[in-house]
């Protein structure tokens, strides 16, 4: 198969190029960066070994052969130095460093940098031990130096062997540990492992994100197709149902406004599906494809819900077959608000008792029960045709407005009942939060359930005739959330009032406290030389 045909089969040049770039990035992050950070294959350089066994404790020839078999990541001059010309009882921490430097100045001047006589020569690594003084040290040229923590690791690697007088083995171990660090892009093992881990994690995250994006795009497209098929199948029936909705009714008018928007958006949805096409291969991995699929699914889902609202409005406003289920769903937001009102009563009782404030909520609880009884009675009246559907929806509006007003009043009265300074401050915080935009213009959506004695009762707030924040088609021309004009005001849950009261009633000013928090510092020996104060070559020593 020609390459061009294969590219077309996989979704086109742009999609294949984007997929290839992401795949290469995964390879770089998952393979190349960890290998670069850890550099496991770079130790191919044979060191130039020189042994200065002044303490006469080594097998020079055997040790030299062993050390030359150790691979370094760069050209290294490896000097091994042993000496007993160290006072084992000296109190100075730099006595061994001074001994190594003195030997270099007197016997091995090539160990000192010619460009800067205060540092070790470039490419030089000195591994030193004093058998009698019980000292071990390592020293480095400026171009191969490692940090103090790494120096300590190199020294610690040999101490167990040195304590057993196995001098050759200890120095070999030091050389091997030195080879592990010197010349590596990231000298610190911890940092190198961290970089490798983060890079590998990023590669896996990118790979997971690519397949997640592909799955989300495909799932969204399937949902869009399912909703679109339902809309198309019911389209003619929806138009017929819309014709039965009375336009002179406020609730019917807002449903018809959404139906007009529905018809306009339906034509646009057909164009969206046409533009989306039939993706294949690498196209599903593109972020733009996922976003477009999700937008398509959201549009189709919203139109499908408008279709359901139109069917519900037609059924209920004409009291057609199945109106009881529509009415049951229509009461859901009011029942949820009444349940929130009841929860606020309970919260007020508990908080005022803790504040030692006398407060009675029985009137509020009686009002809640009366409204619940009224909802049940309205169902009977609708069945007996003594209450019209339009009047029933208007009465739901009235009950909902009453719940909002009474909840706000109850919260204010309960907070105002505490006349202490803290009580006044809590009331002020509640009033401030009520004036904020979070309460005026937004807030939580209806949950779709409320708690009753028989258990949790569910409904679908997206398919109610009365509009709320989860209703579809809210962008239809003619709808208003301000309550002006013929369209009823958006119904919002009173849960935000309950939350506002709970936060305000439990508010306690933060107590300030101060105290002295001392901090300490510690210093450590960093390899200085007391008798050569200007020398600052890299290296350190420690006892074993």
PDB file of C-alpha atoms in Angstrom, residues 242-390:
ATOM      1  CA  UNK A 242     -45.603  22.042  20.362  1.00  0.00           C
ATOM      2  CA  UNK A 243     -48.774  22.943  18.474  1.00  0.00           C
ATOM      3  CA  UNK A 244     -50.885  21.832  21.443  1.00  0.00           C
ATOM      4  CA  UNK A 245     -49.121  24.087  23.966  1.00  0.00           C
ATOM      5  CA  UNK A 246     -51.159  27.239  24.726  1.00  0.00           C
ATOM      6  CA  UNK A 247     -49.149  30.319  23.724  1.00  0.00           C
ATOM      7  CA  UNK A 248     -51.197  32.642  25.973  1.00  0.00           C
ATOM      8  CA  UNK A 249     -49.969  30.843  29.115  1.00  0.00           C
ATOM      9  CA  UNK A 250     -46.784  32.214  30.702  1.00  0.00           C
ATOM     10  CA  UNK A 251     -45.297  28.751  31.177  1.00  0.00           C
ATOM     11  CA  UNK A 252     -46.429  27.626  27.750  1.00  0.00           C
ATOM     12  CA  UNK A 253     -44.925  30.756  26.212  1.00  0.00           C
ATOM     13  CA  UNK A 254     -41.478  30.085  27.620  1.00  0.00           C
ATOM     14  CA  UNK A 255     -41.648  26.465  26.435  1.00  0.00           C
ATOM     15  CA  UNK A 256     -42.594  27.662  22.938  1.00  0.00           C
ATOM     16  CA  UNK A 257     -39.715  30.137  23.043  1.00  0.00           C
ATOM     17  CA  UNK A 258     -37.394  27.227  23.716  1.00  0.00           C
ATOM     18  CA  UNK A 259     -39.061  25.250  20.923  1.00  0.00           C
ATOM     19  CA  UNK A 260     -38.336  28.029  18.429  1.00  0.00           C
ATOM     20  CA  UNK A 261     -34.731  27.987  19.617  1.00  0.00           C
ATOM     21  CA  UNK A 262     -34.822  24.185  19.320  1.00  0.00           C
ATOM     22  CA  UNK A 263     -35.816  24.309  15.659  1.00  0.00           C
ATOM     23  CA  UNK A 264     -33.101  26.827  14.851  1.00  0.00           C
ATOM     24  CA  UNK A 265     -30.448  24.817  16.677  1.00  0.00           C
ATOM     25  CA  UNK A 266     -31.622  21.569  15.069  1.00  0.00           C
ATOM     26  CA  UNK A 267     -30.621  22.859  11.652  1.00  0.00           C
ATOM     27  CA  UNK A 268     -27.289  23.959  13.108  1.00  0.00           C
ATOM     28  CA  UNK A 269     -26.785  20.534  14.682  1.00  0.00           C
ATOM     29  CA  UNK A 270     -27.218  18.881  11.308  1.00  0.00           C
ATOM     30  CA  UNK A 271     -24.446  21.116   9.951  1.00  0.00           C
ATOM     31  CA  UNK A 272     -22.218  20.298  12.939  1.00  0.00           C
ATOM     32  CA  UNK A 273     -22.533  16.587  12.266  1.00  0.00           C
ATOM     33  CA  UNK A 274     -21.750  17.169   8.608  1.00  0.00           C
ATOM     34  CA  UNK A 275     -18.661  19.232   9.488  1.00  0.00           C
ATOM     35  CA  UNK A 276     -17.520  16.664  12.040  1.00  0.00           C
ATOM     36  CA  UNK A 277     -17.511  13.940   9.415  1.00  0.00           C
ATOM     37  CA  UNK A 278     -16.417  10.383  10.142  1.00  0.00           C
ATOM     38  CA  UNK A 279     -13.060  10.515  11.971  1.00  0.00           C
ATOM     39  CA  UNK A 280     -10.669   7.593  11.723  1.00  0.00           C
ATOM     40  CA  UNK A 281      -7.224   6.522  12.794  1.00  0.00           C
ATOM     41  CA  UNK A 282      -5.028   9.264  14.220  1.00  0.00           C
ATOM     42  CA  UNK A 283      -7.812  11.870  14.054  1.00  0.00           C
ATOM     43  CA  UNK A 284      -9.315  10.477  17.266  1.00  0.00           C
ATOM     44  CA  UNK A 285      -6.098  11.340  19.129  1.00  0.00           C
ATOM     45  CA  UNK A 286      -6.345  15.062  18.336  1.00  0.00           C
ATOM     46  CA  UNK A 287      -7.431  17.341  21.190  1.00  0.00           C
ATOM     47  CA  UNK A 288      -9.437  19.469  18.797  1.00  0.00           C
ATOM     48  CA  UNK A 289     -11.397  16.384  17.760  1.00  0.00           C
ATOM     49  CA  UNK A 290     -12.255  15.605  21.391  1.00  0.00           C
ATOM     50  CA  UNK A 291     -13.399  19.179  22.037  1.00  0.00           C
ATOM     51  CA  UNK A 292     -15.522  19.200  18.912  1.00  0.00           C
ATOM     52  CA  UNK A 293     -17.061  15.829  19.816  1.00  0.00           C
ATOM     53  CA  UNK A 294     -17.872  17.053  23.318  1.00  0.00           C
ATOM     54  CA  UNK A 295     -19.399  20.244  21.947  1.00  0.00           C
ATOM     55  CA  UNK A 296     -21.434  18.151  19.526  1.00  0.00           C
ATOM     56  CA  UNK A 297     -22.595  15.858  22.340  1.00  0.00           C
ATOM     57  CA  UNK A 298     -23.522  18.799  24.583  1.00  0.00           C
ATOM     58  CA  UNK A 299     -25.548  20.443  21.818  1.00  0.00           C
ATOM     59  CA  UNK A 300     -27.339  17.203  20.928  1.00  0.00           C
ATOM     60  CA  UNK A 301     -28.032  16.409  24.579  1.00  0.00           C
ATOM     61  CA  UNK A 302     -29.487  19.863  25.222  1.00  0.00           C
ATOM     62  CA  UNK A 303     -31.763  19.644  22.198  1.00  0.00           C
ATOM     63  CA  UNK A 304     -32.880  16.170  23.248  1.00  0.00           C
ATOM     64  CA  UNK A 305     -33.804  17.576  26.665  1.00  0.00           C
ATOM     65  CA  UNK A 306     -35.750  20.441  25.077  1.00  0.00           C
ATOM     66  CA  UNK A 307     -37.594  17.756  23.150  1.00  0.00           C
ATOM     67  CA  UNK A 308     -38.452  16.092  26.471  1.00  0.00           C
ATOM     68  CA  UNK A 309     -39.610  19.412  27.971  1.00  0.00           C
ATOM     69  CA  UNK A 310     -41.873  20.060  25.011  1.00  0.00           C
ATOM     70  CA  UNK A 311     -43.377  16.596  25.372  1.00  0.00           C
ATOM     71  CA  UNK A 312     -43.857  17.147  29.125  1.00  0.00           C
ATOM     72  CA  UNK A 313     -45.442  20.572  28.654  1.00  0.00           C
ATOM     73  CA  UNK A 314     -47.796  19.276  25.984  1.00  0.00           C
ATOM     74  CA  UNK A 315     -48.811  16.322  28.160  1.00  0.00           C
ATOM     75  CA  UNK A 316     -49.327  18.301  31.365  1.00  0.00           C
ATOM     76  CA  UNK A 317     -50.882  21.516  30.026  1.00  0.00           C
ATOM     77  CA  UNK A 318     -53.471  19.449  28.190  1.00  0.00           C
ATOM     78  CA  UNK A 319     -53.728  16.840  30.975  1.00  0.00           C
ATOM     79  CA  UNK A 320     -52.998  14.185  28.415  1.00  0.00           C
ATOM     80  CA  UNK A 321     -52.121  10.560  29.049  1.00  0.00           C
ATOM     81  CA  UNK A 322     -49.269  10.316  31.573  1.00  0.00           C
ATOM     82  CA  UNK A 323     -49.692  13.804  33.044  1.00  0.00           C
ATOM     83  CA  UNK A 324     -49.345  12.362  36.571  1.00  0.00           C
ATOM     84  CA  UNK A 325     -45.685  11.493  36.038  1.00  0.00           C
ATOM     85  CA  UNK A 326     -45.002  14.921  34.562  1.00  0.00           C
ATOM     86  CA  UNK A 327     -46.657  16.575  37.561  1.00  0.00           C
ATOM     87  CA  UNK A 328     -44.689  14.416  39.977  1.00  0.00           C
ATOM     88  CA  UNK A 329     -41.454  15.494  38.315  1.00  0.00           C
ATOM     89  CA  UNK A 330     -42.626  19.106  38.240  1.00  0.00           C
ATOM     90  CA  UNK A 331     -42.999  19.167  42.035  1.00  0.00           C
ATOM     91  CA  UNK A 332     -39.415  17.978  42.501  1.00  0.00           C
ATOM     92  CA  UNK A 333     -37.681  21.392  42.825  1.00  0.00           C
ATOM     93  CA  UNK A 334     -40.309  22.588  45.324  1.00  0.00           C
ATOM     94  CA  UNK A 335     -39.996  19.421  47.414  1.00  0.00           C
ATOM     95  CA  UNK A 336     -36.192  19.815  47.368  1.00  0.00           C
ATOM     96  CA  UNK A 337     -36.541  23.434  48.554  1.00  0.00           C
ATOM     97  CA  UNK A 338     -38.973  22.416  51.309  1.00  0.00           C
ATOM     98  CA  UNK A 339     -36.494  19.741  52.440  1.00  0.00           C
ATOM     99  CA  UNK A 340     -33.750  22.398  52.553  1.00  0.00           C
ATOM    100  CA  UNK A 341     -36.072  24.645  54.565  1.00  0.00           C
ATOM    101  CA  UNK A 342     -36.643  21.798  57.034  1.00  0.00           C
ATOM    102  CA  UNK A 343     -32.887  21.242  57.265  1.00  0.00           C
ATOM    103  CA  UNK A 344     -32.448  24.952  58.011  1.00  0.00           C
ATOM    104  CA  UNK A 345     -34.972  24.665  60.862  1.00  0.00           C
ATOM    105  CA  UNK A 346     -32.950  21.822  62.363  1.00  0.00           C
ATOM    106  CA  UNK A 347     -29.707  23.771  61.979  1.00  0.00           C
ATOM    107  CA  UNK A 348     -31.237  26.833  63.645  1.00  0.00           C
ATOM    108  CA  UNK A 349     -32.450  24.786  66.611  1.00  0.00           C
ATOM    109  CA  UNK A 350     -29.004  23.248  67.101  1.00  0.00           C
ATOM    110  CA  UNK A 351     -27.024  26.469  66.697  1.00  0.00           C
ATOM    111  CA  UNK A 352     -29.270  28.617  68.913  1.00  0.00           C
ATOM    112  CA  UNK A 353     -29.199  25.949  71.627  1.00  0.00           C
ATOM    113  CA  UNK A 354     -25.383  25.990  71.575  1.00  0.00           C
ATOM    114  CA  UNK A 355     -25.443  29.798  71.754  1.00  0.00           C
ATOM    115  CA  UNK A 356     -27.868  29.615  74.708  1.00  0.00           C
ATOM    116  CA  UNK A 357     -30.444  31.625  72.760  1.00  0.00           C
ATOM    117  CA  UNK A 358     -34.164  30.917  72.998  1.00  0.00           C
ATOM    118  CA  UNK A 359     -35.671  30.509  69.542  1.00  0.00           C
ATOM    119  CA  UNK A 360     -38.797  28.776  68.177  1.00  0.00           C
ATOM    120  CA  UNK A 361     -39.088  27.290  64.672  1.00  0.00           C
ATOM    121  CA  UNK A 362     -42.440  25.550  65.088  1.00  0.00           C
ATOM    122  CA  UNK A 363     -44.209  28.157  62.951  1.00  0.00           C
ATOM    123  CA  UNK A 364     -41.777  27.503  60.129  1.00  0.00           C
ATOM    124  CA  UNK A 365     -42.158  23.746  60.440  1.00  0.00           C
ATOM    125  CA  UNK A 366     -45.935  24.084  60.396  1.00  0.00           C
ATOM    126  CA  UNK A 367     -45.715  26.188  57.221  1.00  0.00           C
ATOM    127  CA  UNK A 368     -43.569  23.504  55.570  1.00  0.00           C
ATOM    128  CA  UNK A 369     -46.065  20.803  56.440  1.00  0.00           C
ATOM    129  CA  UNK A 370     -48.980  22.880  55.124  1.00  0.00           C
ATOM    130  CA  UNK A 371     -47.218  23.357  51.789  1.00  0.00           C
ATOM    131  CA  UNK A 372     -46.497  19.638  51.544  1.00  0.00           C
ATOM    132  CA  UNK A 373     -50.159  18.935  52.265  1.00  0.00           C
ATOM    133  CA  UNK A 374     -51.095  21.502  49.632  1.00  0.00           C
ATOM    134  CA  UNK A 375     -48.939  19.761  47.010  1.00  0.00           C
ATOM    135  CA  UNK A 376     -50.735  16.510  47.721  1.00  0.00           C
ATOM    136  CA  UNK A 377     -54.120  18.248  47.509  1.00  0.00           C
ATOM    137  CA  UNK A 378     -53.191  19.879  44.206  1.00  0.00           C
ATOM    138  CA  UNK A 379     -52.627  16.438  42.706  1.00  0.00           C
ATOM    139  CA  UNK A 380     -56.154  15.437  43.686  1.00  0.00           C
ATOM    140  CA  UNK A 381     -57.608  18.690  42.329  1.00  0.00           C
ATOM    141  CA  UNK A 382     -55.790  18.219  39.019  1.00  0.00           C
ATOM    142  CA  UNK A 383     -57.196  14.710  38.740  1.00  0.00           C
ATOM    143  CA  UNK A 384     -60.691  16.046  39.486  1.00  0.00           C
ATOM    144  CA  UNK A 385     -60.185  18.886  36.962  1.00  0.00           C
ATOM    145  CA  UNK A 386     -60.959  21.504  39.643  1.00  0.00           C
ATOM    146  CA  UNK A 387     -57.436  22.937  39.255  1.00  0.00           C
ATOM    147  CA  UNK A 388     -56.021  23.863  35.869  1.00  0.00           C
ATOM    148  CA  UNK A 389     -52.422  22.923  34.944  1.00  0.00           C
ATOM    149  CA  UNK A 390     -51.518  26.579  34.447  1.00  0.00           C
TER     150      UNK A 390
END
